[in-house]
Coordinates of C-alpha atoms in Angstrom, one line a residue:
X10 CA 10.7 27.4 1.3
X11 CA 8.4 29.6 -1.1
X12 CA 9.3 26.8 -3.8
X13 CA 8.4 23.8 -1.7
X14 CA 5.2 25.7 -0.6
X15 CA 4.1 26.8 -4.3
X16 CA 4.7 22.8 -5.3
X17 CA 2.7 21.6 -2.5
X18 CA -0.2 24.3 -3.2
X19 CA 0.0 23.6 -7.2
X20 CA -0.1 19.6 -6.9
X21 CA -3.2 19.7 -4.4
X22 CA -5.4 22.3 -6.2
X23 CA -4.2 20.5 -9.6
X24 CA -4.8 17.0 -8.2
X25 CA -8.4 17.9 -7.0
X26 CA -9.2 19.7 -10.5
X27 CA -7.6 16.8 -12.3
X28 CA -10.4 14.8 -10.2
X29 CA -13.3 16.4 -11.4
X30 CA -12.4 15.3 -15.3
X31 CA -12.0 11.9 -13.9
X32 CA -15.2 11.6 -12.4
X33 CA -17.0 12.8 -15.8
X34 CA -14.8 9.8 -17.5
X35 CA -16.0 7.0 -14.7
X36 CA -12.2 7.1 -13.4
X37 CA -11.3 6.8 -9.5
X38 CA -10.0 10.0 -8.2
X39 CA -6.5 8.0 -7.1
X40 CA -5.8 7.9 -10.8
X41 CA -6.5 11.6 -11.4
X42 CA -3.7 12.6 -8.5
X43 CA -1.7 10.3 -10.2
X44 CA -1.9 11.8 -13.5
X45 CA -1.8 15.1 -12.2
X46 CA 2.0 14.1 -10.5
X47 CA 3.5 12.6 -13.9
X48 CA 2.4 16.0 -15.4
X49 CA 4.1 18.0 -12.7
X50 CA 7.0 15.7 -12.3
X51 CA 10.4 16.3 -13.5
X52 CA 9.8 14.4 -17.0
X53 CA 6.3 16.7 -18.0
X54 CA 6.2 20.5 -16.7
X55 CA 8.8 20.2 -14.1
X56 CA 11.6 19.3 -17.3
X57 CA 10.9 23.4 -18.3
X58 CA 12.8 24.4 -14.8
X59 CA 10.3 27.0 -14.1
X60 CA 10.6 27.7 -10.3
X61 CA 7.1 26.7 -8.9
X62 CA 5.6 24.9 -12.2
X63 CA 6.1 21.3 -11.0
X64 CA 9.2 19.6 -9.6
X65 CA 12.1 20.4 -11.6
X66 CA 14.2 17.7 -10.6
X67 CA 13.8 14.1 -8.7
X68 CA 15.6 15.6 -5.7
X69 CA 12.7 17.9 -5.4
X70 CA 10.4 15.5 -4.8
X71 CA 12.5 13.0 -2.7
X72 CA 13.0 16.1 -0.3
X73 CA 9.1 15.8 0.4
X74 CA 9.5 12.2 0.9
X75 CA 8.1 13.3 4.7
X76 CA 4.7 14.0 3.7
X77 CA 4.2 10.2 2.0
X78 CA 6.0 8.6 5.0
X79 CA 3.1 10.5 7.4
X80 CA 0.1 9.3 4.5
X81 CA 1.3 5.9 4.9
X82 CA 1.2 5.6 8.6
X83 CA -2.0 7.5 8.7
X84 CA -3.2 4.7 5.6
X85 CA -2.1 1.7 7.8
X86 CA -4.0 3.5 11.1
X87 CA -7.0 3.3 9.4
X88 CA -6.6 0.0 8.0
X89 CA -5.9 -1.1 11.8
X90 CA -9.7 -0.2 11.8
X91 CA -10.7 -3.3 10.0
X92 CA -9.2 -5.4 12.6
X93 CA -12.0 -5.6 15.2
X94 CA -12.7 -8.6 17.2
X95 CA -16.2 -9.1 15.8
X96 CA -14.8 -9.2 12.5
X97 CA -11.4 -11.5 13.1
X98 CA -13.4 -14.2 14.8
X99 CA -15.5 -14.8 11.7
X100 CA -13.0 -13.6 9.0
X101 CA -9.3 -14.1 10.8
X102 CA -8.9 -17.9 9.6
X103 CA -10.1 -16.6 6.1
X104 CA -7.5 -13.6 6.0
X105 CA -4.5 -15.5 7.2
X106 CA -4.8 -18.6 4.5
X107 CA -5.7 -16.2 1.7
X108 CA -3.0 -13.1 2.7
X109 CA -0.3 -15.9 2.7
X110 CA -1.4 -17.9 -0.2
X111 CA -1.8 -15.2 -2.7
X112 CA 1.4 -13.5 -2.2
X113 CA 3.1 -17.1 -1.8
X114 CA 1.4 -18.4 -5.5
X115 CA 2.4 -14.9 -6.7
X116 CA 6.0 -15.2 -5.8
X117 CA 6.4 -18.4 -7.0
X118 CA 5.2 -17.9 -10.1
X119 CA 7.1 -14.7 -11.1
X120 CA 9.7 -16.2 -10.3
X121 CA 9.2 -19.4 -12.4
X122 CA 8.5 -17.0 -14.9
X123 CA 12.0 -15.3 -14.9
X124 CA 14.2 -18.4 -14.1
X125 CA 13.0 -19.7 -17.7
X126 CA 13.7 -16.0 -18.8
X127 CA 16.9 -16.6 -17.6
X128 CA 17.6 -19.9 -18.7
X129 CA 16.8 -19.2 -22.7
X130 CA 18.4 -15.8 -22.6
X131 CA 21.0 -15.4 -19.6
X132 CA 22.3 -12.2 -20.6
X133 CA 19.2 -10.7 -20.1
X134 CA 18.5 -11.4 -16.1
X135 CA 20.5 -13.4 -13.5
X136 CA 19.0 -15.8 -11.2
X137 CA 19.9 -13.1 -8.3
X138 CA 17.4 -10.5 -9.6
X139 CA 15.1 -13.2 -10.7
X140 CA 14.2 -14.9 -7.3
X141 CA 14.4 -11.0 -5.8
X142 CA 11.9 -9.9 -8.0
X143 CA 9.5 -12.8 -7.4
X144 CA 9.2 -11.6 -4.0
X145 CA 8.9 -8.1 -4.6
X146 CA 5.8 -9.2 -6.7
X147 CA 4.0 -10.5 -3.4
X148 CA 3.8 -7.2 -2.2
X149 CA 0.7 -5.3 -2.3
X150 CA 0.1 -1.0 -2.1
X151 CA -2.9 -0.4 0.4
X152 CA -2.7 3.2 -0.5
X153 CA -4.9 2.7 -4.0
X154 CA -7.0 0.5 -2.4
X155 CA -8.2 2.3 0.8
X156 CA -8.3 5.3 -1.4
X157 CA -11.3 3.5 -4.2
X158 CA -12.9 1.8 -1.1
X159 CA -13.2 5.7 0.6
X160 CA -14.2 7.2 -2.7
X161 CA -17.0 5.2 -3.6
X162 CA -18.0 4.0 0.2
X163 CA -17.7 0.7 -0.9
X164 CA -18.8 -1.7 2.1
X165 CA -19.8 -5.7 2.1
X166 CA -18.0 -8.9 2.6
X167 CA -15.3 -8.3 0.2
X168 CA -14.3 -5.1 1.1
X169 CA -13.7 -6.1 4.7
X170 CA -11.7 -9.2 3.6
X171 CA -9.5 -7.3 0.9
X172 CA -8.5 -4.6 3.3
X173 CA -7.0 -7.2 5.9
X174 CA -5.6 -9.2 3.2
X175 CA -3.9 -5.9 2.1
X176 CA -2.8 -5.2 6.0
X177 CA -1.4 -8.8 6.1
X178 CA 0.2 -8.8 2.5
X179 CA 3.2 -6.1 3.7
X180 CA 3.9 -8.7 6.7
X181 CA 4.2 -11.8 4.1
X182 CA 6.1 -9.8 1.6
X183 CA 8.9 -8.6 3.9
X184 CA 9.4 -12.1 5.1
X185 CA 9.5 -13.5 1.5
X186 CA 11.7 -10.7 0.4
X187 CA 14.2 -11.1 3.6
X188 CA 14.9 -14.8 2.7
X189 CA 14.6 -14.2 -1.0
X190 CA 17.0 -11.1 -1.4
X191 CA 19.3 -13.5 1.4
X192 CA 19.2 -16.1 -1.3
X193 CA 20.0 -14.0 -3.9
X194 CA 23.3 -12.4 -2.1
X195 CA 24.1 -15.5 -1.1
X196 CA 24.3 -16.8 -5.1
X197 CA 26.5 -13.7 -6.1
X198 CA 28.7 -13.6 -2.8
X199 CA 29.3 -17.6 -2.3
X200 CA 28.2 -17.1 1.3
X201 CA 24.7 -17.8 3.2
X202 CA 24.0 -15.6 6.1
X203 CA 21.1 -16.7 8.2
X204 CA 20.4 -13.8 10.2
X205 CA 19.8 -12.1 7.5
X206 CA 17.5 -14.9 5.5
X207 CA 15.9 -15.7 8.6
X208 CA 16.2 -14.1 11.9
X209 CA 15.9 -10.1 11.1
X210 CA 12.7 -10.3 9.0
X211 CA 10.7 -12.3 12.0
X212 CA 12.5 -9.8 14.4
X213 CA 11.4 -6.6 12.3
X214 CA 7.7 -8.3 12.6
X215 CA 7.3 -9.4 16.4
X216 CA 9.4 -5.4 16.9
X217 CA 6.9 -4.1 14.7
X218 CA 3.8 -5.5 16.4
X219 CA 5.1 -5.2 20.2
X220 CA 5.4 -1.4 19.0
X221 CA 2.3 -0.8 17.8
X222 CA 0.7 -2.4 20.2
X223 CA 1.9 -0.6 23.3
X224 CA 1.5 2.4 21.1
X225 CA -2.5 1.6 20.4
X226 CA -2.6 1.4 24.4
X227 CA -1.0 4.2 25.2
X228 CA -2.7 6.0 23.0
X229 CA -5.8 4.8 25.0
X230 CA -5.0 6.0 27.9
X231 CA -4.0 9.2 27.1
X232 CA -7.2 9.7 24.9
X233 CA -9.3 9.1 28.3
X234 CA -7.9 12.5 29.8
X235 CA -9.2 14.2 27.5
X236 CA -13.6 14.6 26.4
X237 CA -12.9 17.6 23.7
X238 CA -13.1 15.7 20.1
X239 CA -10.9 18.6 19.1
X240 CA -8.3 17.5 21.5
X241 CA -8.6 14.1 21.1
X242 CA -8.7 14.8 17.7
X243 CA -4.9 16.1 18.0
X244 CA -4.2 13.3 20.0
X245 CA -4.6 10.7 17.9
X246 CA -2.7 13.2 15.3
X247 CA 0.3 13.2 17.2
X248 CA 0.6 9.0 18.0
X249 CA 0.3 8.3 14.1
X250 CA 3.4 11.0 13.8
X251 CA 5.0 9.6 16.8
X252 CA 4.7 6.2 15.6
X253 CA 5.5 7.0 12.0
X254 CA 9.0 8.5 13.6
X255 CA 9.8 5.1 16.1
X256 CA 9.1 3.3 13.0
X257 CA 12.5 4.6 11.3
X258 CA 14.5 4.2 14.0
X259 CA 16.9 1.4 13.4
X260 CA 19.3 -0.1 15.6
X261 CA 21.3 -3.3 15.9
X262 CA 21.7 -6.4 19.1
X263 CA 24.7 -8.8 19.1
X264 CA 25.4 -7.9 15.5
X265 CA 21.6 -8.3 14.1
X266 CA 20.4 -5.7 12.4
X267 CA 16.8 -4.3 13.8
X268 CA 14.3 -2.0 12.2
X269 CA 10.3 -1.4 12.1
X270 CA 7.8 -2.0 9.3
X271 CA 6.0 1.5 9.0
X272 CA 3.1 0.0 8.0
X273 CA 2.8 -2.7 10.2
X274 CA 3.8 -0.4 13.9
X275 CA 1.1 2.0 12.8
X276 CA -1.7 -0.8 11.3
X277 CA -0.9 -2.2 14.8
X278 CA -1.7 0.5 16.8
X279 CA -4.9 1.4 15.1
X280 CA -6.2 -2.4 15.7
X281 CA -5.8 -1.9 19.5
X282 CA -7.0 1.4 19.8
X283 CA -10.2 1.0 18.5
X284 CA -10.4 -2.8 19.9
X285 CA -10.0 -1.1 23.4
X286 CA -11.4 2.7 22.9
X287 CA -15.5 2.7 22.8
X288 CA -15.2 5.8 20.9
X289 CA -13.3 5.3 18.3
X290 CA -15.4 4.9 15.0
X291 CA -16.5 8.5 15.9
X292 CA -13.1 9.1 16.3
X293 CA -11.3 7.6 13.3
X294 CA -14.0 9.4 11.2
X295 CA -12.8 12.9 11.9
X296 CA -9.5 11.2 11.6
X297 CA -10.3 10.4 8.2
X298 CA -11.7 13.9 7.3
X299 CA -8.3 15.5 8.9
X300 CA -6.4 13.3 6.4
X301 CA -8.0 14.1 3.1
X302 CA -5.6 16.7 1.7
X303 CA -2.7 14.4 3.1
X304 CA -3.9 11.5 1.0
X305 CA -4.4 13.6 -2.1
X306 CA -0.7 15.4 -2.1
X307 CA 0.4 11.1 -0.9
X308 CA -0.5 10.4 -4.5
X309 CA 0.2 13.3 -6.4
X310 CA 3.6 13.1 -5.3
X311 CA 3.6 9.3 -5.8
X312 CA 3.2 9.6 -9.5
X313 CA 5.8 12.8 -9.7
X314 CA 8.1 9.9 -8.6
X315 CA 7.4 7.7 -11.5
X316 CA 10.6 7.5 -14.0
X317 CA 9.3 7.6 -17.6
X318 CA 12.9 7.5 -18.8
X319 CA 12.4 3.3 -17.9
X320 CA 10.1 3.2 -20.7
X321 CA 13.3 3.9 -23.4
X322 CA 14.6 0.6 -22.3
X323 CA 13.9 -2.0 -24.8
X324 CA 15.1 -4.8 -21.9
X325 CA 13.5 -3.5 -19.3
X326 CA 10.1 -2.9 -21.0
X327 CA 10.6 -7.1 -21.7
X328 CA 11.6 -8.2 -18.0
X329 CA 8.3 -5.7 -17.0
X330 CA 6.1 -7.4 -19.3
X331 CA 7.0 -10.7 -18.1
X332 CA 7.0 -9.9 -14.4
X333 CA 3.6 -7.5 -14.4
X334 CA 1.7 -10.9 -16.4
X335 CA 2.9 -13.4 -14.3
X336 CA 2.4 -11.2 -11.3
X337 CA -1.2 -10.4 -12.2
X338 CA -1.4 -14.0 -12.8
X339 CA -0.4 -15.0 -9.1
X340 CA -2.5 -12.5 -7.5
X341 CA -5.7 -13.6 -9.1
X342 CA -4.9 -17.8 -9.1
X343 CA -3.6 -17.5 -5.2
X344 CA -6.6 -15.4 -4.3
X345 CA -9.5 -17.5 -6.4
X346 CA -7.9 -21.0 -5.2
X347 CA -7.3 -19.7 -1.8
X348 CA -10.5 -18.0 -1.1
X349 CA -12.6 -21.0 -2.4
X350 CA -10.2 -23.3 -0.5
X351 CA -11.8 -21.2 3.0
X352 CA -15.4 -21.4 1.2
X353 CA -15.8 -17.7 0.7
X354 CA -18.3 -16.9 -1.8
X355 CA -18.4 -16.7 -5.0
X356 CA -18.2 -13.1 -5.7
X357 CA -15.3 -13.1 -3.4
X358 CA -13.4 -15.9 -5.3
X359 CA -14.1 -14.4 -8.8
X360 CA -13.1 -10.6 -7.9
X361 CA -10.9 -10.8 -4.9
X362 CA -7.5 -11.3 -6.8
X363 CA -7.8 -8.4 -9.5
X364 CA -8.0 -5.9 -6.3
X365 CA -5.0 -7.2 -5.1
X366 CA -2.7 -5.8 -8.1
X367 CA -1.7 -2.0 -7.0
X368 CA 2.0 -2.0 -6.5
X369 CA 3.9 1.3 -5.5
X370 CA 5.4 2.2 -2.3
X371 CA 6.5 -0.8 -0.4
X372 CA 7.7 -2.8 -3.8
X373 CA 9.9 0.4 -4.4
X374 CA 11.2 0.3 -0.9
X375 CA 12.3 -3.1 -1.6
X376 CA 13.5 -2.4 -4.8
X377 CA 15.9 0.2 -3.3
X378 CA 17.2 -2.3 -1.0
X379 CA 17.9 -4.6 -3.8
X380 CA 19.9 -1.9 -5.6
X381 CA 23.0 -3.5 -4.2
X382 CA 22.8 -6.7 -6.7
X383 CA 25.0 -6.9 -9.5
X384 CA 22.4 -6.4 -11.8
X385 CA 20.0 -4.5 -8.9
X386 CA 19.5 -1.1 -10.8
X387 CA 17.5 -3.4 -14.1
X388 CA 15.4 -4.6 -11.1
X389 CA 14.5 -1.0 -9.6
X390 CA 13.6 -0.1 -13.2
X391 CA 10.9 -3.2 -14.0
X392 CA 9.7 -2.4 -10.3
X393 CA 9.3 1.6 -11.4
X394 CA 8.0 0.3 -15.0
X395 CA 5.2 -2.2 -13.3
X396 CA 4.4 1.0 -10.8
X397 CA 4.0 3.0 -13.3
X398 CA 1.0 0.9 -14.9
X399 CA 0.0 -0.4 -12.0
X400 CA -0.9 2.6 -10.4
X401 CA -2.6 4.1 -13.3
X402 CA -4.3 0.8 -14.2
X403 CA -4.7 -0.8 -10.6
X404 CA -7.4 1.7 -8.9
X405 CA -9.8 1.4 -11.5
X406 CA -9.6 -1.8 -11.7
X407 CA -10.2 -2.0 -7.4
X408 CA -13.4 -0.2 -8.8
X409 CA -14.9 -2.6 -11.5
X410 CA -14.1 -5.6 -9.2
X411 CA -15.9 -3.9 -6.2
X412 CA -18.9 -3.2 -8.1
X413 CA -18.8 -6.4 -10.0
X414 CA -19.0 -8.1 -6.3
X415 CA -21.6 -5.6 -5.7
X416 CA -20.0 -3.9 -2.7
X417 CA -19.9 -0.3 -4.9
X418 CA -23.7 1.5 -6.2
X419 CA -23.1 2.2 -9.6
X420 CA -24.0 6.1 -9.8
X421 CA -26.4 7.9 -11.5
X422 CA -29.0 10.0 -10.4
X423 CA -28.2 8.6 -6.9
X424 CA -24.6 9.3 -5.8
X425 CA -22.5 6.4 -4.7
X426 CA -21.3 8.1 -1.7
X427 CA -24.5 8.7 -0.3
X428 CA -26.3 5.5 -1.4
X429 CA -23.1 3.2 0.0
X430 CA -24.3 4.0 3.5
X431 CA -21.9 1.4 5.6
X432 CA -23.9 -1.5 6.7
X433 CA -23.6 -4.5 9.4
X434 CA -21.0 -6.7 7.9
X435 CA -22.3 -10.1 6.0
X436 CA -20.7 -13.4 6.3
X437 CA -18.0 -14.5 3.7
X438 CA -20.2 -17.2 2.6
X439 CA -23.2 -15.3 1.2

């Protein structure tokens, strides 16, 4: 216990230290937590096995795998947030043809890429990993994102559209990886099962959403016994826990398997709360001053988990190159032709796609799954390898696009935080 404790202390004090250098170099402060978990991870100071420097093993920080499961759901909560009626009747056609498109475009492409990979050298990749990886490549990490668009208050047309893109990306990806990864054990097995292709992603979705929902109502009602913000405060605290724990429940009826999505019960359940609750900006805003510390240790231990022993692998440094250029590739073409498809603007259309690279949690989740290929633990490495520079390359890239679009104050003698006061959202088309 006085281990776990001296870790947790040492990568939040080190993470928010690590922050202050960053902001002197123009870096986000996602990328300085990152940092600051590669250095304590079990491949920097954690590799000298001194109790309390760092996690000395992976083990370590897999055992604190609760704390990033609770950031998530409290990420998604808040990204429920964005989901307002007001917004969704202006934006919601918008959002649904460019969250499908881009991840769509992206998986095709990737996996384009890698079929030819396979084709000129076989022994390299099998069609099984190459398909399964095209659709891991749709998915997108909200984490990096909400945490620039926090940092920086950054607030316009953009910002709205990119954080409901993100919310709708992690629905799109599971169904694309579902019937991908079905494909793919279907080619090494001989045998196609569609319940698995077909009928347990769409059932993971409409359980997902029916969760979240009655959770986001519930939560209602119980907030309107209650006038203390301190108590309502706790329990709001206590849903996003309670929801984070339904979500892992899995379970299975007439031999199909069911689950949740993490993200989507809790993104859910914040869109209607605050769609029903007339006090919930107030609300969510001391939610999202309780979180802070959360967020922080979220990312430091996110970058403790990346493996820097993938980087000594000649073929997997190849298949990563491949999959992290045609991925970026798909993300920006399916967001630029998409968005001016929907007439968005033009600041929009030229930025909108290089925010939409981050890649961590989700894409590893999947990459786990797909662990039980023939050739599935070369695929968890490219998806560690493209976290790896993702994450460290992704958030500050969020940053140029969003200022770029002029939805982030460049700072100077004016901070960014103060002069990014939010504003009345603008149409898409200005």
């Amino acid at each position: 216990m006085e281990t776990i404790l001296l870790c947790l202390s040492l990568a939040l004090v080190g993470g928010l230290l690590m922050s202050r250098l960053a902001k002197k170099l123009g870096l986000p402060a996602v990328t300085a937590y990152l940092i600051t978990g590669l250095l304590l991870g079990p491949y920097c100071l954690g590799a000298l096995g001194l109790t309390g420097l760092g996690f000395n093993s992976e083990e370590q920080v897999a055992a604190l795998n609760i704390v990033s499961q609770v950031a998530l759901g409290f990420i998604a909560f808040t990204i429920g947030n964005e989901f307002r009626l007001g917004q969704l009747k202006s934006m919601g056609q918008r959002v649904i043809v460019v969250g499908i498109c881009q991840a769509v475009i992206t998986t095709a492409l990737v996996d384009v890429a890698l079929v030819v990979l396979h084709l000129l050298k076989p022994e390299l990749i099998s069609v099984s990993s190459a398909i399964t990886l095209g659709a891991i490549a749709a998915a997108t990490a909200p984490a990096a994102t909400l945490m620039v668009v926090r940092q920086y208050k950054a607030d316009g047309p953009m910002t709205h559209l990119l954080l409901m893109v993100v919310a709708i990306d992690d629905a799109v990806g599971l169904v694309l990886f579902s019937a991908s990864y079905g494909v793919a054990a279907a080619l090494e097995s001989g045998t196609v099962s569609l319940v698995s292709v077909l009928v347990e992603p769409v059932v993971e979705i409409v359980f997902s959403l029916g969760l979240g929902a009655l959770a986001g109502w519930v939560l209602y009602r119980v907030e309107k016994y209650f006038h203390s913000r301190s108590k309502r405060l706790s329990i709001s605290i206590g849903f996003v826990l309670l929801t984070v724990g339904l979500s892992m429940v899995e379970f299975e009826i007439a031999g199909v398997h069911c689950g949740f999505s993490l993200l989507l019960v809790c993104m859910m359940t914040g869109t209607i709360f605050c769609n029903i609750c007339d006090f919930s900006e107030e609300l969510m805003e001391r939610v999202d001053g309780w979180t802070a510390p959360l967020l922080v240790l979220f990312f430091v231990l996110s970058g403790a988990e990346l493996n820097l022993e993938v980087l000594s692998n000649p073929l997997v440094l190849l298949i990563g190159v491949v999959y992290i250029l045609f991925r970026s590739i798909g993300k920006y073409v399916g967001a630029y032709t998409s968005c001016a498809a929907t007439g968005c603007g033009p600041n929009i259309t030229k930025y909108l796609g290089i925010t939409l690279l981050p890649q961590a949690g989700v894409a590893l989740g999947m990459a786990l799954t797909a662990q039980n290929l023939s050739d599935g633990t070369m695929v968890r490495s490219v998806v560690l390898f493209s976290v790896l520079v993702y994450e460290l390359v992704g958030p500050n890239l969020t940053k140029w696009a969003l200022t770029a679009a002029g939805e982030i104050q460049p700072e100077g003698r004016t901070s960014a935080r103060r002069a990014n006061k939010p504003k009345k959202p603008l149409s898409l088309g200005h």
